[in-house]
């Protein structure tokens, strides 16, 4: 599912009219708008961390966040230097305050797609407390209360001061809690057992209907439910179409790096070259391929460094 997440994110940032007005009122632009992947990542995080919660302890909550920040700091530093060399430094402010705000994730002026690092880490550290609270409640009560927080935070986003990344913790709380509830109820496995007994085309048609509904019902009010449906159906299809599962697993392993890389390619460093390609399929394939190749190259250094820094400390 992280593989689907990164593929969707690249499509979203390439063709969403909010970022590129040329796609306003076009089929491609409308699909782009519908592809917001943040709730998917938050839902998957809630699902995974609830599984950790069920085991009763989480010794890596701090190192998990530090690993994420380490990846972000390393890649951002490299690409800030690259942009300064290739394009110039007009977009950056290098005051101490600005550097610290970007390093902590409080602000995202260097790399806007990284805005939910800080909110995610807050939820990750607080996960056990959140799940202990939701476990005391009826499932539907927990969903409704978390959804109310989401609606209120959506309205608060109209105020510029609320746009600070730290406040977005409330905005992404609902998909995080919803993912935890999906893990608690084991809904994915239950649906998979049912779908596995049906003709595969039924699952494909259900997924197609879901995508069409999302296209015509574009509102943040339903996006977490949409992604929950996609997860259930896509997991079932990945189990039955083996090559698709292997391919998505491959992209999923590079998801974090590619998240930190792709917008540098399609927004800042090679925007003109990418959009001069004109053909949307080739544009998408170019950004996907370049991001993947750079991720693979960076992992030659990042993986050993991660093991050296974090695995040794965790062993202690």
CSV table of C-alpha atoms in Angstrom, one decimal, residues 17-199:
chain,number,residue,atom,x,y,z
A,17,UNK,CA,-4.6,22.1,-10.8
A,18,UNK,CA,-3.8,23.6,-7.5
A,19,UNK,CA,-0.1,23.2,-8.4
A,20,UNK,CA,-0.4,23.5,-12.2
A,21,UNK,CA,-3.2,25.7,-13.6
A,22,UNK,CA,-2.9,24.2,-17.1
A,23,UNK,CA,-4.8,21.2,-15.8
A,24,UNK,CA,-7.8,23.2,-14.5
A,25,UNK,CA,-11.2,21.7,-15.7
A,26,UNK,CA,-9.5,18.8,-17.4
A,27,UNK,CA,-9.9,15.1,-16.9
A,28,UNK,CA,-6.3,14.7,-15.8
A,29,UNK,CA,-6.6,17.6,-13.4
A,30,UNK,CA,-9.8,16.2,-11.8
A,31,UNK,CA,-8.1,12.9,-11.3
A,32,UNK,CA,-5.1,14.7,-9.9
A,33,UNK,CA,-7.2,16.5,-7.4
A,34,UNK,CA,-8.8,13.2,-6.2
A,35,UNK,CA,-5.4,11.6,-5.6
A,36,UNK,CA,-4.4,13.3,-2.3
A,37,UNK,CA,-2.3,10.5,-0.7
A,38,UNK,CA,-1.8,12.0,2.8
A,39,UNK,CA,-4.9,10.3,4.4
A,40,UNK,CA,-3.7,7.0,2.9
A,41,UNK,CA,-0.3,7.3,4.6
A,42,UNK,CA,-1.9,8.3,7.9
A,43,UNK,CA,-4.4,5.5,7.7
A,44,UNK,CA,-1.6,3.0,7.0
A,45,UNK,CA,0.4,4.4,9.9
A,46,UNK,CA,-2.5,4.1,12.3
A,47,UNK,CA,-3.0,0.5,11.1
A,48,UNK,CA,0.6,-0.5,11.6
A,49,UNK,CA,1.0,1.3,14.9
A,50,UNK,CA,-2.1,-0.3,16.3
A,51,UNK,CA,-0.6,-3.7,15.4
A,52,UNK,CA,2.5,-2.6,17.5
A,53,UNK,CA,0.1,-1.5,20.3
A,54,UNK,CA,-1.5,-4.9,20.3
A,55,UNK,CA,1.9,-6.4,21.2
A,56,UNK,CA,2.0,-4.2,24.3
A,57,UNK,CA,5.2,-2.2,23.8
A,58,UNK,CA,6.9,0.2,21.4
A,59,UNK,CA,10.6,0.6,22.1
A,60,UNK,CA,11.3,2.4,18.8
A,61,UNK,CA,8.8,5.3,18.9
A,62,UNK,CA,11.6,7.9,19.2
A,63,UNK,CA,14.1,6.2,16.8
A,64,UNK,CA,11.3,5.7,14.3
A,65,UNK,CA,10.8,9.5,14.1
A,66,UNK,CA,14.6,10.1,14.2
A,67,UNK,CA,15.0,7.8,11.2
A,68,UNK,CA,12.4,9.7,9.3
A,69,UNK,CA,14.0,13.1,10.1
A,70,UNK,CA,17.5,11.7,9.3
A,71,UNK,CA,16.2,10.8,5.8
A,72,UNK,CA,14.5,14.1,5.4
A,73,UNK,CA,17.5,16.2,6.6
A,74,UNK,CA,20.0,14.3,4.4
A,75,UNK,CA,17.9,14.4,1.2
A,76,UNK,CA,16.8,18.0,1.7
A,77,UNK,CA,20.4,19.2,2.3
A,78,UNK,CA,21.5,17.5,-0.9
A,79,UNK,CA,18.8,18.9,-3.0
A,80,UNK,CA,19.0,22.4,-1.5
A,81,UNK,CA,22.6,22.4,-2.6
A,82,UNK,CA,21.7,21.1,-6.0
A,83,UNK,CA,19.0,23.7,-6.5
A,84,UNK,CA,21.4,26.5,-5.4
A,85,UNK,CA,24.0,25.3,-7.9
A,86,UNK,CA,21.6,24.6,-10.8
A,87,UNK,CA,18.9,27.3,-10.4
A,88,UNK,CA,20.1,29.7,-7.7
A,89,UNK,CA,19.2,30.4,-4.1
A,90,UNK,CA,16.4,32.9,-4.5
A,91,UNK,CA,13.7,30.5,-3.2
A,92,UNK,CA,15.6,29.9,0.1
A,93,UNK,CA,16.1,32.0,3.2
A,94,UNK,CA,19.1,30.8,5.1
A,95,UNK,CA,18.6,32.7,8.4
A,96,UNK,CA,19.1,30.5,11.5
A,97,UNK,CA,15.4,30.8,12.3
A,98,UNK,CA,14.4,29.6,8.9
A,99,UNK,CA,16.8,26.7,8.9
A,100,UNK,CA,15.7,25.5,12.4
A,101,UNK,CA,12.0,25.8,11.4
A,102,UNK,CA,12.6,23.6,8.4
A,103,UNK,CA,14.7,21.1,10.2
A,104,UNK,CA,12.1,20.6,12.9
A,105,UNK,CA,9.2,20.4,10.3
A,106,UNK,CA,7.5,23.4,12.0
A,107,UNK,CA,7.8,25.0,8.6
A,108,UNK,CA,8.2,23.6,5.1
A,109,UNK,CA,9.4,26.4,2.9
A,110,UNK,CA,12.3,24.4,1.5
A,111,UNK,CA,10.2,21.3,0.6
A,112,UNK,CA,6.4,21.7,1.0
A,113,UNK,CA,5.5,18.0,0.5
A,114,UNK,CA,7.2,17.3,3.8
A,115,UNK,CA,4.6,19.3,5.7
A,116,UNK,CA,3.2,16.3,7.6
A,117,UNK,CA,6.5,15.0,9.1
A,118,UNK,CA,6.0,16.8,12.4
A,119,UNK,CA,2.2,16.0,12.7
A,120,UNK,CA,3.0,12.3,11.9
A,121,UNK,CA,5.8,12.1,14.5
A,122,UNK,CA,3.5,13.7,17.1
A,123,UNK,CA,0.9,11.0,16.4
A,124,UNK,CA,3.5,8.3,16.3
A,125,UNK,CA,4.9,9.2,19.7
A,126,UNK,CA,1.3,9.6,21.2
A,127,UNK,CA,-0.1,6.5,19.4
A,128,UNK,CA,-0.4,4.3,22.5
A,129,UNK,CA,-2.2,7.0,24.4
A,130,UNK,CA,-4.5,7.6,21.5
A,131,UNK,CA,-5.3,3.9,21.1
A,132,UNK,CA,-5.8,3.3,24.8
A,133,UNK,CA,-8.5,6.1,24.6
A,134,UNK,CA,-10.2,4.8,21.5
A,135,UNK,CA,-10.2,1.2,23.0
A,136,UNK,CA,-12.3,2.4,25.9
A,137,UNK,CA,-14.9,3.6,23.4
A,138,UNK,CA,-17.4,1.9,21.1
A,139,UNK,CA,-15.9,1.6,17.6
A,140,UNK,CA,-18.5,3.9,16.1
A,141,UNK,CA,-18.2,6.4,18.9
A,142,UNK,CA,-14.4,6.6,18.4
A,143,UNK,CA,-14.9,7.1,14.6
A,144,UNK,CA,-17.5,9.8,15.1
A,145,UNK,CA,-15.5,11.7,17.7
A,146,UNK,CA,-12.3,11.6,15.6
A,147,UNK,CA,-14.3,12.7,12.6
A,148,UNK,CA,-15.7,15.7,14.5
A,149,UNK,CA,-12.1,16.7,15.3
A,150,UNK,CA,-11.4,16.4,11.5
A,151,UNK,CA,-14.3,18.6,10.5
A,152,UNK,CA,-13.5,21.3,13.1
A,153,UNK,CA,-9.8,21.3,12.0
A,154,UNK,CA,-10.8,21.5,8.4
A,155,UNK,CA,-12.8,24.7,9.2
A,156,UNK,CA,-9.9,26.1,11.3
A,157,UNK,CA,-7.6,25.8,8.3
A,158,UNK,CA,-9.3,28.9,6.9
A,159,UNK,CA,-7.3,30.8,9.5
A,160,UNK,CA,-3.7,31.4,8.4
A,161,UNK,CA,-2.3,30.9,11.9
A,162,UNK,CA,-3.8,27.4,12.1
A,163,UNK,CA,-1.9,26.5,8.9
A,164,UNK,CA,1.3,25.9,10.9
A,165,UNK,CA,2.3,22.3,10.5
A,166,UNK,CA,1.9,21.4,14.2
A,167,UNK,CA,-1.8,22.2,14.1
A,168,UNK,CA,-2.2,19.8,11.2
A,169,UNK,CA,-1.9,17.0,13.7
A,170,UNK,CA,-5.6,17.4,14.4
A,171,UNK,CA,-6.3,17.4,10.7
A,172,UNK,CA,-4.7,14.0,10.1
A,173,UNK,CA,-5.9,12.5,13.4
A,174,UNK,CA,-9.0,11.0,11.9
A,175,UNK,CA,-7.4,8.8,9.2
A,176,UNK,CA,-4.8,7.7,11.8
A,177,UNK,CA,-7.5,6.6,14.3
A,178,UNK,CA,-9.5,5.1,11.4
A,179,UNK,CA,-6.5,3.0,10.4
A,180,UNK,CA,-6.1,1.8,14.0
A,181,UNK,CA,-9.8,0.8,14.1
A,182,UNK,CA,-9.4,-1.1,10.8
A,183,UNK,CA,-6.5,-3.0,12.5
A,184,UNK,CA,-8.6,-3.6,15.7
A,185,UNK,CA,-11.6,-5.0,13.8
A,186,UNK,CA,-9.4,-6.9,11.3
A,187,UNK,CA,-11.6,-5.7,8.6
A,188,UNK,CA,-9.0,-6.1,5.8
A,189,UNK,CA,-8.6,-9.9,6.4
A,190,UNK,CA,-12.3,-10.4,6.9
A,191,UNK,CA,-13.1,-8.7,3.6
A,192,UNK,CA,-10.2,-10.5,1.9
A,193,UNK,CA,-11.6,-13.9,2.9
A,194,UNK,CA,-14.9,-12.9,1.4
A,195,UNK,CA,-13.5,-11.4,-1.8
A,196,UNK,CA,-11.2,-14.4,-2.2
A,197,UNK,CA,-14.2,-16.6,-2.8
A,198,UNK,CA,-15.6,-14.4,-5.5
A,199,UNK,CA,-14.6,-14.0,-9.1
